[in-house]
Each structure stands twice: as C-alpha cells, then as structure tokens.
Tab-separated table of C-alpha atoms in Angstrom:
chain	number	residue	atom	x	y	z
A	18	MET	CA	145.550	53.554	102.685
A	19	SER	CA	143.929	50.300	103.830
A	20	LEU	CA	145.253	50.858	107.349
A	21	LEU	CA	143.676	54.324	107.448
A	22	LEU	CA	140.351	52.959	106.199
A	23	THR	CA	140.496	50.227	108.834
A	24	ILE	CA	141.108	52.754	111.608
A	25	GLN	CA	138.245	54.942	110.368
A	26	LEU	CA	135.858	51.994	110.385
A	27	MET	CA	136.967	50.984	113.870
A	28	VAL	CA	136.404	54.501	115.229
A	29	VAL	CA	132.966	54.868	113.633
A	30	ALA	CA	131.835	51.390	114.692
A	31	VAL	CA	133.011	51.831	118.290
A	32	ALA	CA	131.394	55.277	118.532
A	33	ILE	CA	128.009	54.011	117.336
A	34	ALA	CA	128.242	50.867	119.454
A	35	THR	CA	129.123	52.799	122.605
A	36	VAL	CA	126.266	55.274	122.271
A	37	VAL	CA	123.663	52.663	121.355
A	38	GLY	CA	124.867	50.046	123.824
A	39	VAL	CA	125.415	52.228	126.887
A	40	VAL	CA	122.169	54.158	126.467
A	41	GLY	CA	120.301	50.912	125.840
A	42	ALA	CA	121.826	49.251	128.897
A	43	TRP	CA	120.841	52.227	131.058
A	44	ALA	CA	117.296	52.170	129.702
A	45	ALA	CA	116.863	48.417	130.177
A	46	THR	CA	118.379	48.456	133.671
A	47	THR	CA	116.262	51.401	134.767
A	48	ALA	CA	113.096	49.837	133.377
A	49	SER	CA	113.697	46.380	134.848
A	50	GLU	CA	114.653	47.763	138.281
A	51	SER	CA	111.604	50.028	138.491
A	52	GLY	CA	109.659	47.214	140.157
A	53	SER	CA	106.772	47.410	137.682
A	54	ARG	CA	105.597	44.522	135.564
A	55	LEU	CA	105.862	46.562	132.360
A	56	GLY	CA	109.406	47.615	133.185
A	57	ARG	CA	110.525	44.044	133.826
A	58	PHE	CA	108.870	42.915	130.596
A	59	VAL	CA	110.575	45.636	128.557
A	60	GLY	CA	113.913	44.823	130.180
A	61	GLY	CA	113.518	41.143	129.324
A	62	VAL	CA	112.556	41.907	125.724
A	63	PHE	CA	115.547	44.234	125.397
A	64	PHE	CA	117.930	41.590	126.720
A	65	LEU	CA	116.524	38.962	124.348
A	66	SER	CA	116.766	41.393	121.426
A	67	MET	CA	120.423	42.069	122.139
A	68	VAL	CA	121.149	38.333	122.299
A	69	ILE	CA	119.418	37.787	118.950
A	70	CYS	CA	121.343	40.665	117.383
A	71	ALA	CA	124.666	39.386	118.720
A	72	ALA	CA	123.884	35.825	117.596
A	73	CYS	CA	123.163	36.772	113.978
A	74	PRO	CA	126.241	36.516	111.710
A	75	MET	CA	127.527	39.668	110.043
A	76	ILE	CA	126.424	38.468	106.608
A	77	LEU	CA	122.859	38.292	107.913
A	78	HIS	CA	123.059	41.844	109.259
A	79	ALA	CA	124.365	42.955	105.875
A	80	ALA	CA	121.519	41.173	104.077
A	81	ALA	CA	118.899	42.720	106.357
A	82	TRP	CA	120.171	46.299	106.060
A	83	GLU	CA	120.847	45.952	102.336
A	84	ALA	CA	117.240	44.815	101.902
A	85	THR	CA	116.137	47.834	103.938
A	86	ALA	CA	118.365	50.754	102.931
A	87	GLY	CA	120.706	49.438	100.236
A	88	LYS	CA	120.740	50.242	96.550
A	89	PHE	CA	117.823	47.921	95.855
A	90	GLY	CA	116.318	48.110	99.348
A	91	TRP	CA	112.663	48.755	99.915
A	92	LEU	CA	113.153	52.237	101.401
A	93	PRO	CA	114.967	53.735	98.374
A	94	LEU	CA	112.385	52.173	96.057
A	95	THR	CA	109.441	53.797	97.838
A	96	GLN	CA	108.194	57.347	97.503
A	97	VAL	CA	109.453	58.049	101.026
A	98	GLY	CA	113.019	56.960	100.361
A	99	ALA	CA	113.340	57.929	96.729
A	100	SER	CA	115.035	61.163	95.747
A	101	GLN	CA	113.179	63.962	94.084
A	102	THR	CA	115.384	63.878	90.985
A	103	GLY	CA	113.558	60.946	89.487
A	104	SER	CA	116.495	58.584	89.832
A	105	PRO	CA	115.185	55.102	90.625
A	106	TYR	CA	118.106	54.397	92.950
A	107	GLY	CA	118.429	57.665	94.829
A	108	GLY	CA	117.514	58.451	98.429
A	109	LEU	CA	118.962	56.141	101.029
A	110	GLY	CA	120.519	53.978	98.354
A	111	GLY	CA	122.893	56.790	97.437
A	112	VAL	CA	123.960	57.436	101.024
A	113	PHE	CA	124.022	53.941	102.469
A	114	ARG	CA	127.387	52.870	101.079
A	115	GLY	CA	131.076	52.835	101.924
A	116	LEU	CA	132.018	53.922	105.418
A	117	VAL	CA	128.435	54.891	106.290
A	118	ALA	CA	127.009	51.447	105.566
A	119	CYS	CA	129.929	49.485	107.025
A	120	GLY	CA	130.150	51.657	110.136
A	121	TRP	CA	126.385	51.477	110.664
A	122	ILE	CA	126.198	47.687	110.411
A	123	HIS	CA	129.297	47.090	112.537
A	124	GLY	CA	128.197	49.744	115.021
A	125	LEU	CA	124.755	48.266	115.588
A	126	PHE	CA	126.167	44.773	115.926
A	127	GLY	CA	128.722	46.095	118.397
A	128	GLY	CA	125.941	47.967	120.171
A	129	SER	CA	124.369	44.655	121.125
A	130	LEU	CA	127.701	43.480	122.562
A	131	VAL	CA	128.173	46.731	124.477
A	132	ALA	CA	124.611	46.620	125.810
A	133	LEU	CA	124.943	43.038	127.061
A	134	ALA	CA	128.365	43.659	128.598
A	135	THR	CA	127.312	46.908	130.281
A	136	TRP	CA	124.073	45.382	131.535
A	137	HIS	CA	126.013	42.469	133.024
A	138	GLY	CA	128.695	44.695	134.516
A	139	THR	CA	126.274	47.081	136.197
A	140	ARG	CA	124.306	44.186	137.674
A	141	LYS	CA	127.468	42.798	139.276
A	142	VAL	CA	127.903	45.955	141.349
A	143	PRO	CA	127.114	45.110	145.003
A	144	GLY	CA	123.696	46.206	146.183
A	145	ALA	CA	125.204	48.121	149.103
A	146	ILE	CA	127.054	50.398	146.691
A	147	ILE	CA	123.927	50.884	144.592
A	148	LEU	CA	121.709	51.782	147.544
A	149	GLN	CA	124.260	54.158	149.043
A	150	SER	CA	124.857	55.920	145.728
A	151	ARG	CA	121.116	56.245	145.150
A	152	LEU	CA	120.730	57.986	148.483
A	153	GLU	CA	123.475	60.467	147.618
A	154	LEU	CA	123.078	60.931	143.847
A	155	GLY	CA	119.619	59.632	142.987
A	156	PRO	CA	118.835	56.752	140.604
A	157	LEU	CA	120.079	58.598	137.518
A	158	GLY	CA	123.349	59.749	139.030
A	159	SER	CA	123.882	56.374	140.671
A	160	TRP	CA	123.848	54.565	137.349
A	161	TRP	CA	125.928	57.014	135.312
A	162	ARG	CA	128.429	58.141	137.952
A	163	VAL	CA	128.898	54.989	140.041
A	164	ARG	CA	127.686	51.794	138.369
A	165	LEU	CA	128.874	52.595	134.851
A	166	PRO	CA	132.487	53.415	135.882
A	167	LEU	CA	132.627	50.224	137.957
A	168	ALA	CA	131.378	48.272	134.937
A	169	PHE	CA	133.949	49.815	132.587
A	170	PRO	CA	136.037	46.614	132.265
A	171	TRP	CA	132.981	44.885	130.785
A	172	LEU	CA	132.142	47.905	128.638
A	173	GLY	CA	135.734	48.215	127.473
A	174	THR	CA	135.878	44.540	126.548
A	175	ALA	CA	132.807	44.911	124.330
A	176	MET	CA	134.231	48.057	122.725
A	177	LEU	CA	137.480	46.209	122.072
A	178	ALA	CA	135.560	43.300	120.542
A	179	THR	CA	133.720	45.729	118.259
A	180	ALA	CA	136.974	47.337	117.138
A	181	THR	CA	138.745	44.053	116.451
A	182	LEU	CA	135.743	42.685	114.562
A	183	ALA	CA	135.751	45.768	112.345
A	184	ALA	CA	139.458	45.234	111.687
A	185	THR	CA	139.247	41.512	110.885
A	186	GLU	CA	135.809	40.942	109.290
A	187	MET	CA	135.583	41.289	105.498
A	188	THR	CA	132.118	40.243	104.283
A	189	VAL	CA	130.437	43.582	105.008
A	190	VAL	CA	133.296	45.780	103.789
A	191	ASP	CA	133.693	43.718	100.621
A	192	LEU	CA	129.993	44.134	99.890
A	193	TYR	CA	130.284	47.919	100.001
A	194	GLY	CA	133.746	48.183	98.441
A	195	TYR	CA	135.412	49.536	101.586
A	196	ARG	CA	138.952	48.165	101.348
A	197	THR	CA	140.167	47.461	104.865
A	198	LEU	CA	143.252	45.380	105.614
A	199	ALA	CA	141.252	42.149	105.831
A	200	ASP	CA	139.366	42.819	102.600
A	201	ARG	CA	142.527	43.809	100.735
A	202	PHE	CA	144.144	40.538	101.792
A	203	TYR	CA	141.094	38.596	100.592
A	204	LEU	CA	141.100	40.318	97.192
A	205	GLN	CA	144.832	40.492	96.452
A	206	TYR	CA	146.743	37.936	98.492
A	207	VAL	CA	144.498	34.998	99.348
A	208	VAL	CA	145.689	33.070	96.258
A	209	ASP	CA	149.355	34.079	96.425
A	210	PRO	CA	150.027	35.522	99.894
A	211	THR	CA	153.225	37.158	101.058
A	212	ALA	CA	154.697	37.222	104.532
A	213	ASN	CA	154.431	41.012	104.592
A	214	ALA	CA	150.712	40.925	103.722
A	215	ILE	CA	149.980	38.340	106.405
A	216	LEU	CA	151.942	40.330	108.980
A	217	GLN	CA	150.178	43.593	108.126
A	218	THR	CA	146.739	41.989	108.294
A	219	THR	CA	147.242	40.210	111.611
A	220	ALA	CA	149.637	42.482	113.511
A	221	PHE	CA	147.319	45.479	113.766
A	222	PRO	CA	144.298	43.744	115.387
A	223	LEU	CA	146.606	41.762	117.672
A	224	LEU	CA	148.365	44.968	118.735
A	225	ILE	CA	145.071	46.742	119.435
A	226	ALA	CA	143.730	43.748	121.349
A	227	GLY	CA	146.928	43.362	123.370
A	228	MET	CA	147.036	47.005	124.411
A	229	GLY	CA	143.338	47.018	125.199
A	230	MET	CA	143.397	43.811	127.235
A	231	THR	CA	146.382	45.034	129.270
A	232	SER	CA	144.545	48.217	130.196
A	233	LEU	CA	141.289	46.393	130.905
A	234	PHE	CA	142.892	43.813	133.177
A	235	SER	CA	144.393	46.568	135.322
A	236	ARG	CA	141.026	48.319	135.543
A	237	LEU	CA	139.295	45.017	136.304
A	238	SER	CA	141.599	44.206	139.214
A	239	SER	CA	141.063	47.623	140.797
A	240	SER	CA	137.296	47.432	140.243
A	241	GLN	CA	137.106	43.971	141.813
A	242	SER	CA	139.097	45.120	144.841
A	243	VAL	CA	136.647	47.962	145.459
A	244	GLN	CA	133.609	45.701	145.121
A	245	SER	CA	135.075	42.886	147.231
A	246	SER	CA	135.872	45.292	150.054
A	247	VAL	CA	132.248	46.372	150.160
A	248	GLU	CA	130.869	42.825	149.868
A	249	SER	CA	133.088	41.708	152.754
A	250	GLN	CA	131.330	44.182	155.023
A	251	SER	CA	127.748	43.553	153.991
A	252	GLU	CA	125.692	41.016	152.102
A	253	ARG	CA	124.607	41.779	148.594
A	254	VAL	CA	121.126	43.250	148.724
A	255	SER	CA	118.562	43.778	146.056
A	256	ALA	CA	118.748	47.077	144.254
A	257	ASN	CA	115.047	47.076	143.498
A	258	SER	CA	112.967	49.534	145.421
A	259	GLU	CA	109.207	49.756	145.677
A	260	PRO	CA	107.410	49.735	142.336
A	261	SER	CA	107.610	53.232	140.866
A	262	PHE	CA	106.980	54.610	137.406
A	263	SER	CA	108.427	58.092	137.243
A	264	ALA	CA	109.081	60.171	134.146
A	265	VAL	CA	112.634	58.828	133.993
A	266	VAL	CA	111.323	55.267	133.920
A	267	TRP	CA	108.897	56.134	131.135
A	268	ILE	CA	111.766	57.606	129.126
A	269	ALA	CA	113.865	54.511	129.819
A	270	VAL	CA	111.059	52.223	128.612
A	271	CYS	CA	110.680	54.206	125.386
A	272	VAL	CA	114.435	54.252	124.760
A	273	ALA	CA	114.726	50.500	125.368
A	274	VAL	CA	111.883	49.814	122.938
A	275	LEU	CA	113.379	52.115	120.281
A	276	ILE	CA	116.836	50.554	120.493
A	277	SER	CA	115.382	47.040	120.410
A	278	ALA	CA	113.434	47.993	117.299
A	279	LEU	CA	116.502	49.568	115.682
A	280	LEU	CA	118.726	46.547	116.221
A	281	VAL	CA	116.240	43.725	115.616
A	282	ALA	CA	112.735	44.727	114.533
A	283	ILE	CA	113.674	47.082	111.682
A	284	PRO	CA	116.154	44.672	110.010
A	285	ILE	CA	113.681	41.791	110.268
A	286	LEU	CA	110.933	44.058	108.934
A	287	GLY	CA	113.216	44.951	106.036
A	288	ILE	CA	113.606	41.277	105.134
A	289	ILE	CA	109.847	40.716	105.360
A	290	VAL	CA	109.026	43.761	103.244
A	291	LYS	CA	111.676	42.949	100.649
A	292	ALA	CA	110.448	39.360	100.343
A	293	GLY	CA	107.021	40.646	99.302
A	294	HIS	CA	108.155	43.710	97.359
A	295	GLU	CA	106.960	44.298	93.823
A	296	VAL	CA	108.349	47.005	91.531
A	297	VAL	CA	106.395	47.492	88.313
A	298	VAL	CA	107.979	49.679	85.616
A	299	SER	CA	105.792	50.863	82.770
A	300	GLY	CA	107.554	53.322	80.511
A	301	ALA	CA	108.576	56.304	82.615
A	302	ASP	CA	106.231	55.340	85.438
A	303	ARG	CA	107.195	53.155	88.331
A	304	SER	CA	104.977	51.710	91.047
A	305	VAL	CA	106.127	50.008	94.230
A	306	ASN	CA	103.791	47.636	96.058
A	307	TRP	CA	103.941	45.076	98.814
A	308	SER	CA	101.968	41.886	98.393
A	309	ALA	CA	101.233	39.557	101.287
A	310	SER	CA	100.536	36.699	98.890
A	311	ARG	CA	103.858	37.283	97.146
A	312	PHE	CA	105.630	37.297	100.514
A	313	VAL	CA	104.033	33.993	101.525
A	314	GLN	CA	104.807	32.472	98.135
A	315	ASN	CA	108.471	33.516	98.198
A	316	VAL	CA	109.013	32.470	101.806
A	317	LEU	CA	107.348	29.081	101.387
A	318	SER	CA	109.279	28.365	98.196
A	319	ALA	CA	112.665	29.268	99.723
A	320	PRO	CA	113.202	25.890	101.483
A	321	THR	CA	112.695	24.142	98.146
A	322	THR	CA	114.690	26.587	96.054
A	323	PHE	CA	117.602	26.739	98.490
A	324	HIS	CA	117.341	23.274	100.025
A	325	ALA	CA	121.018	22.535	99.330
A	326	GLU	CA	122.136	25.715	101.103
A	327	TYR	CA	120.064	24.961	104.192
A	328	ARG	CA	121.203	21.336	104.263
A	329	TRP	CA	124.913	22.153	104.047
A	330	THR	CA	124.557	24.942	106.600
A	331	LEU	CA	122.915	22.603	109.102
A	332	ALA	CA	125.534	19.926	108.474
A	333	LEU	CA	128.496	22.266	108.913
A	334	ALA	CA	126.967	23.989	111.939
A	335	GLY	CA	126.110	20.704	113.646
A	336	ILE	CA	129.457	19.018	113.027
A	337	THR	CA	131.470	22.089	113.976
A	338	GLY	CA	129.358	22.705	117.071
A	339	LEU	CA	129.820	19.132	118.256
A	340	VAL	CA	133.595	19.170	117.718
A	341	ALA	CA	133.847	22.615	119.330
A	342	VAL	CA	131.995	21.419	122.433
A	343	CYS	CA	134.296	18.411	122.789
A	344	GLY	CA	137.409	20.536	122.379
A	345	GLY	CA	136.095	23.370	124.519
A	346	TRP	CA	135.127	20.932	127.268
A	347	VAL	CA	138.640	19.494	127.362
A	348	LEU	CA	140.184	22.978	127.465
A	349	ALA	CA	137.781	24.125	130.190
A	350	ALA	CA	138.542	21.025	132.265
A	351	CYS	CA	142.269	21.706	131.884
A	352	TRP	CA	141.634	25.334	132.847
A	353	ARG	CA	140.078	24.203	136.106
A	354	THR	CA	142.687	21.596	137.075
A	355	LYS	CA	145.896	22.979	135.538
A	356	LEU	CA	146.314	26.320	137.276
A	357	ARG	CA	149.581	27.184	135.554
A	358	PHE	CA	147.970	26.843	132.117
A	359	ARG	CA	144.949	29.093	132.744
A	360	THR	CA	146.415	32.262	131.282
A	361	THR	CA	147.868	30.367	128.328
A	362	ILE	CA	144.525	28.791	127.445
A	363	ASP	CA	142.663	32.098	127.763
A	364	LEU	CA	145.164	33.961	125.582
A	365	LEU	CA	145.182	31.168	123.003
A	366	THR	CA	141.410	31.320	122.551
A	367	ILE	CA	141.497	35.118	122.281
A	368	VAL	CA	144.207	35.006	119.610
A	369	MET	CA	142.202	32.412	117.667
A	370	VAL	CA	139.301	34.842	117.386
A	371	LEU	CA	141.539	37.743	116.328
A	372	VAL	CA	143.041	36.046	113.264
A	373	PRO	CA	141.150	37.296	110.161
A	374	GLY	CA	139.003	34.728	108.405
A	375	PRO	CA	140.785	34.807	105.015
A	376	ILE	CA	144.111	34.034	106.713
A	377	VAL	CA	142.522	31.135	108.591
A	378	GLY	CA	141.152	29.757	105.347
A	379	LEU	CA	144.501	30.211	103.631
A	380	ALA	CA	146.321	28.367	106.424
A	381	VAL	CA	143.915	25.433	106.143
A	382	VAL	CA	144.358	25.332	102.369
A	383	ARG	CA	148.147	25.295	102.710
A	384	LEU	CA	147.913	22.581	105.367
A	385	PHE	CA	146.132	20.197	103.016
A	386	GLN	CA	148.568	20.892	100.174
A	387	PHE	CA	151.236	18.782	101.865
A	388	GLU	CA	151.988	15.565	100.016
A	389	LEU	CA	150.546	13.243	102.631
A	390	PRO	CA	148.315	10.239	101.912
A	391	GLY	CA	144.651	11.194	101.854
A	392	PHE	CA	145.123	14.957	102.199
A	393	ARG	CA	144.021	15.775	98.651
A	394	THR	CA	140.967	13.556	99.016
A	395	LEU	CA	140.053	15.178	102.317
A	396	TYR	CA	140.461	18.631	100.796
A	397	HIS	CA	138.388	18.086	97.651
A	398	GLN	CA	135.762	15.581	98.783
A	399	THR	CA	135.080	16.112	102.500
A	400	LEU	CA	134.084	18.833	104.937
A	401	VAL	CA	137.122	18.248	107.163
A	402	PRO	CA	139.075	21.346	106.000
A	403	THR	CA	135.993	23.537	106.343
A	404	VAL	CA	135.269	22.272	109.853
A	405	ILE	CA	138.887	22.858	110.891
A	406	GLY	CA	138.692	26.440	109.656
A	407	LEU	CA	135.346	27.103	111.352
A	408	LEU	CA	136.712	25.827	114.668
A	409	MET	CA	138.968	28.892	114.922
A	410	ARG	CA	135.988	30.904	116.161
A	411	ALA	CA	133.551	28.226	117.272
A	412	LEU	CA	136.000	26.565	119.675
A	413	PRO	CA	136.709	29.737	121.737
A	414	VAL	CA	132.970	30.430	122.013
A	415	ALA	CA	132.291	26.929	123.333
A	416	TYR	CA	135.285	27.101	125.668
A	417	TRP	CA	134.240	30.344	127.373
A	418	ILE	CA	130.659	29.153	127.883
A	419	ILE	CA	131.773	25.836	129.406
A	420	ARG	CA	134.406	27.677	131.434
A	421	ALA	CA	131.631	29.803	132.924
A	422	GLY	CA	129.747	26.599	133.720
A	423	TYR	CA	132.734	25.249	135.648
A	424	HIS	CA	132.987	28.558	137.490
A	425	ASN	CA	129.412	28.134	138.746
A	426	ILE	CA	130.109	24.672	140.218
A	427	GLY	CA	131.478	24.668	143.735
A	428	ASP	CA	135.029	23.389	144.139
A	429	GLU	CA	133.939	21.207	147.044
A	430	VAL	CA	131.697	19.172	144.729
A	431	LEU	CA	134.415	18.517	142.175
A	432	ASN	CA	137.082	17.917	144.815
A	433	ALA	CA	134.904	15.354	146.581
A	434	ALA	CA	134.281	13.549	143.302
A	435	SER	CA	138.020	13.352	142.617
A	436	LEU	CA	138.484	11.108	145.670
A	437	ASP	CA	136.455	8.173	144.346
A	438	ALA	CA	136.714	8.353	140.549
A	439	THR	CA	139.279	8.589	137.793
A	440	ARG	CA	139.621	11.706	135.678
A	441	TRP	CA	137.472	10.391	132.829
A	442	GLN	CA	134.875	8.958	135.200
A	443	ARG	CA	134.545	12.338	136.879
A	444	LEU	CA	134.287	14.036	133.518
A	445	TRP	CA	131.459	11.811	132.302
A	446	TRP	CA	129.512	10.794	135.408
A	447	ILE	CA	129.950	13.840	137.670
A	448	GLU	CA	130.796	16.908	135.601
A	449	ARG	CA	128.679	16.118	132.536
A	450	PRO	CA	125.293	16.202	134.366
A	451	LEU	CA	126.293	19.388	136.177
A	452	LEU	CA	127.432	21.018	132.927
A	453	MET	CA	124.637	19.728	130.693
A	454	ARG	CA	122.973	23.125	130.259
A	455	SER	CA	126.310	24.822	129.638
A	456	LEU	CA	127.284	22.135	127.131
A	457	THR	CA	123.982	22.544	125.296
A	458	ALA	CA	124.306	26.330	125.239
A	459	ALA	CA	127.906	25.988	124.037
A	460	PHE	CA	126.816	23.690	121.206
A	461	LEU	CA	124.089	26.082	120.075
A	462	ALA	CA	126.371	29.124	120.271
A	463	ALA	CA	129.214	27.396	118.427
A	464	ALA	CA	126.803	26.181	115.745
A	465	MET	CA	125.441	29.694	115.233
A	466	VAL	CA	128.945	31.127	114.925
A	467	ALA	CA	130.037	28.424	112.485
A	468	SER	CA	126.939	28.743	110.309
A	469	GLY	CA	127.749	32.318	109.300
A	470	ASP	CA	131.558	32.455	109.304
A	471	VAL	CA	131.707	33.322	105.610
A	472	PRO	CA	135.307	34.698	105.535
A	473	VAL	CA	136.623	31.292	106.598
A	474	MET	CA	134.275	29.299	104.374
A	475	LEU	CA	135.070	31.029	101.092
A	476	PRO	CA	138.640	29.713	100.621
A	477	VAL	CA	138.116	26.197	102.033
A	478	ILE	CA	134.589	25.096	101.196
A	479	PRO	CA	134.588	22.099	98.797
A	480	PRO	CA	133.372	22.444	95.195
A	481	GLY	CA	129.624	22.041	94.909
A	482	VAL	CA	128.965	22.966	98.542
A	483	THR	CA	127.115	26.228	99.170
A	484	THR	CA	125.829	27.442	102.517
A	485	VAL	CA	123.278	30.125	103.264
A	486	GLY	CA	126.051	32.558	104.179
A	487	THR	CA	128.096	32.028	101.024
A	488	ARG	CA	124.966	32.221	98.861
A	489	LEU	CA	123.986	35.517	100.470
A	490	PHE	CA	127.524	36.811	99.998
A	491	GLU	CA	127.419	35.976	96.290
A	492	GLN	CA	123.952	37.311	95.594
A	493	LEU	CA	124.132	40.505	97.647
A	494	HIS	CA	126.871	41.891	95.402
A	495	SER	CA	124.233	42.237	92.696
A	496	GLY	CA	121.710	43.857	95.046
A	497	ALA	CA	119.208	42.380	97.490
A	498	ARG	CA	116.299	40.751	95.662
A	499	TYR	CA	113.253	38.977	96.999
A	500	GLN	CA	114.941	35.566	96.648
A	501	GLU	CA	117.763	36.562	98.970
A	502	ALA	CA	115.299	38.122	101.411
A	503	ALA	CA	113.316	34.879	101.523
A	504	LEU	CA	116.551	32.909	101.987
A	505	ALA	CA	117.593	35.178	104.856
A	506	PHE	CA	114.114	34.993	106.444
A	507	TRP	CA	114.417	31.326	107.418
A	508	TYR	CA	118.013	31.829	108.463
A	509	VAL	CA	117.184	34.653	110.862
A	510	LEU	CA	114.189	32.689	112.143
A	511	GLY	CA	116.430	29.733	112.969
A	512	ILE	CA	119.034	31.952	114.646
A	513	THR	CA	116.283	33.621	116.687
A	514	LEU	CA	114.917	30.296	117.926
A	515	LEU	CA	118.398	29.071	118.871
A	516	ALA	CA	119.115	32.346	120.683
A	517	VAL	CA	115.864	32.047	122.650
A	518	VAL	CA	116.723	28.481	123.669
A	519	SER	CA	120.235	29.542	124.701
A	520	CYS	CA	118.851	32.387	126.814
A	521	ARG	CA	116.378	30.043	128.456
A	522	LEU	CA	119.149	27.592	129.306
A	523	SER	CA	121.276	30.387	130.753
A	524	LEU	CA	118.417	31.777	132.848
A	525	ASP	CA	117.465	28.327	134.145
A	526	ARG	CA	121.084	27.685	135.113
A	527	ARG	CA	121.260	30.950	137.038
A	528	ALA	CA	117.952	30.237	138.748
A	529	ARG	CA	119.304	26.894	140.016
A	530	MET	CA	122.454	28.484	141.398
A	531	PRO	CA	122.487	28.885	145.196
C-alpha cells in the first residue's frame, strides 16, 4: 500500500511540476527575449522567484501552504474560504489534505526545478538553430517544437529530481498523514529497523533514478551531438530580435507573473496574513480580522521567543556549509585531475542525495553506538552526528557548484599553474581566487540545504537542541498558528536574502566569463 501511495504522489507531483515549470519557462524566455525592458525585468523576476522557491526547504513550503490553505489557514477561516454549512474548518481546509496537499506542495516545488532546468536548457540551444527555426516555424513554434525537445535532458533531470524527492522526503507527507515508503519507515522502523524495510525504502528511488539517468544520458549525448555540429559551422549568435511586444509576449508576461506569484508571492502572503490573523469567537458568532499591529508585534517578538531555534539553525547551517565546501572542493579537484574517477564521484554524490533522510539519520545513530572511546560523548553532547547526517545532501550540492566553477576555468590556466607549484599551492594560491565566487555560492547553498533537512535532523539532533525546521515540524501537526507563521517569516526572509546573494554571485561569474 505504501508503494502505491508513493507512486501516486510521484505521478501527481511530476505532472504539476511539468505543467507549471515548462509553461513558466516558456513565458519567462519569451518575455526576456522580446527585447523590451519590461520583458527583461519580468524574466529576471521570474528567474529569481524560481531560485527562491527551490532554495526554501520543504518544511518551509509546508508551513506556508498550511498557513494559507490548511485546516487552520487564513483562507478557510475567512468568509471566502469557509463552507456554507457553518463548519469553522470547512472550505479549503477540508480539501487541502492527503494526496492533494502533498502533491500540490511537491508539485510547486518541483515546478521551480523544472522551470530553472528548462530555462537553462533552452538557452543553451545555439543561436543559429533558434534563428533558423524562427524563420520556419515562428517564435512560438520555435520554442515548443525545436528548443524544448533539445532541452529535454535538462527537463527530464528536473522531473526525475521531483519524482525522487517525492519518494524520499517525509516531512510533508507525515504532516498530512500520507503514508509513503519514507514516512512509513520513519514511523515504524526508525527505532528498530529491519533489512527488508531499509531495502524497500531505498531500492525504489534508486531504481527510478537509475533508469531515468540512463535514458537521460543517452538523450543528452544525442542532443549535444546535434548542437555541436551546428556550432562547428557557425558562431553562436544572439537570439534576441528587435524589441517587439506582440500579443504573445503580453500573454507570456502575464503567465510569468502569475506563476511567480503562485510559487512565491502567495505562500509568503499566507505567512504574513497568518502572522497577523485574529479569530474572535463569541457564542455562535465568529469574526476573522487581520491586524497590522498584531502582525508587527508577532514578527518582532519571534526572534526573542524562538532565539534558541534561530541560533542552533545558524550554527548547524554554518558548520555544515563550511565542511561541505571543504569536502566538495576536494572532490571537485579530484574530478578535474583524476579522469578515471569522474563517473564514480558523480554517481556517489547522486546516490547520497537519493537515500531517504530517516535512513541517513538511523545510519549515523548506529555509527555512534559502537563502543569506541568518545563516541557516546560525541553523540549526546556535540553536533558532530548531526553535521555528519546533514552532509549527505549538503556535500553533493557544494560539489556540483564547485565542479561547475572548475568547468568555467580554462584548462590552459590550470595546466600552466601546475608547472611551477605543488598540488596544495595550486589549490590555495591559484584555484582559490578563481573559484572564490563558486566557493561562496556553494557555502550559501549548502547552508540553506542543511538548515531545513528535517528528516535527517529528527533522529540525530542532540537533546535540548531545536532548529527552526524541527520546531515547525512539531508545531504544524497541531495546525498553523500565528507563532509558527512569525517563526517561518524570518526563516523565509533569510533564505530569500541568501538566494539573492547566490544569484548575484552566479550572474557576476557568468559576466566575467570570456
């Protein structure tokens, strides 16, 4: 039964993510390539919105949508969302549950991944192909019939990531009582696991990922051969034409704005509204109000009320991000110099992401149960076990970002440096300045991932330590209240600022590339 529920969630999440992401990528690409200032602005805002959505942990998405449409969300408690039967918890609160809620949250999160991947893939298509297809099919046909099929390896990778996340993530499904394989393992086997339970929980996502990656690699090789044959005959040219604002561009601008609002603005608005929500019950009458003063009071008091949660979250995110950058840098350097280990390193980092969080936490717990000097002290009184568990996802993120940074550095620069310096001298004095922006972006990304990896934290976090993610996970099971909304407000604000800085670093790095 859990396997069937997992498959259903994967199908629903991938379907929503594909529709939202592909349509959003088309709208943003069309708007930004229209040549108009408004179109470029809308395209930039859309891209930033997708990055913010992808950077927010799943527990934060759950908190935002629970505050908006959940049982105690602000929509069901208003006259617009309430049912006509007089039930105080009708309307959206009665529908937004189970597969609907889990599929919606996973689908929108996956939509940001699909949009970013499709946007990147369509922009990598050579300009000669774009111009020729526009002459034959028009701008609309060029994007849907030529650029999108060529970008399918990127689109397929994002769809695969959405499916595997739905199969391995358990915070959202546990909140809504949707018992997938990962959630069943967390509830029934995390204390006393069996080999069969571990195999069932891990084998399915690994099988799906393996089959998907095999198919995508074959499509990627054929797509690259087509594009390289065209680029060998002509230089890449700009796909932008003269500034034009046709009806199609207007539609694209509106669609991009709507999808950006759906994925980012509406959830943030839900947190803001819930933080200032007041429900007054007097006998059989009920009134729902929003107070700006109450919102300010709750938001300003959150850092004091939840100071321990913020402090531990920053500590864990910073330590894990720093360790992940060091480890990812070493792996990326080995990837560049050790050609025979490239595939092994790539596959290892992919497998690390695919292992469900509860199993990672369980493995760390079992590791520190060995009768070795200092292990019990480390387990009960330090953050070492928690950091080790969080590295399972933070390390691959840092590795792939730094790996991309190495890819953007010319081999002639690194080869020339190898003639006059040792390996560690090159790493520190030559490669470090060239990779500084990538290293910073990797640290920020790894810290964001580690800060919200609740499935790993729950089994291994020391007694007395509570992060923002674990606090939200505990409190959301009783319904989103204004305290949790205020707690999530500062969390999403911090994630947004870090995402903006990461985007700026990435754009500056691309602008400096020859």
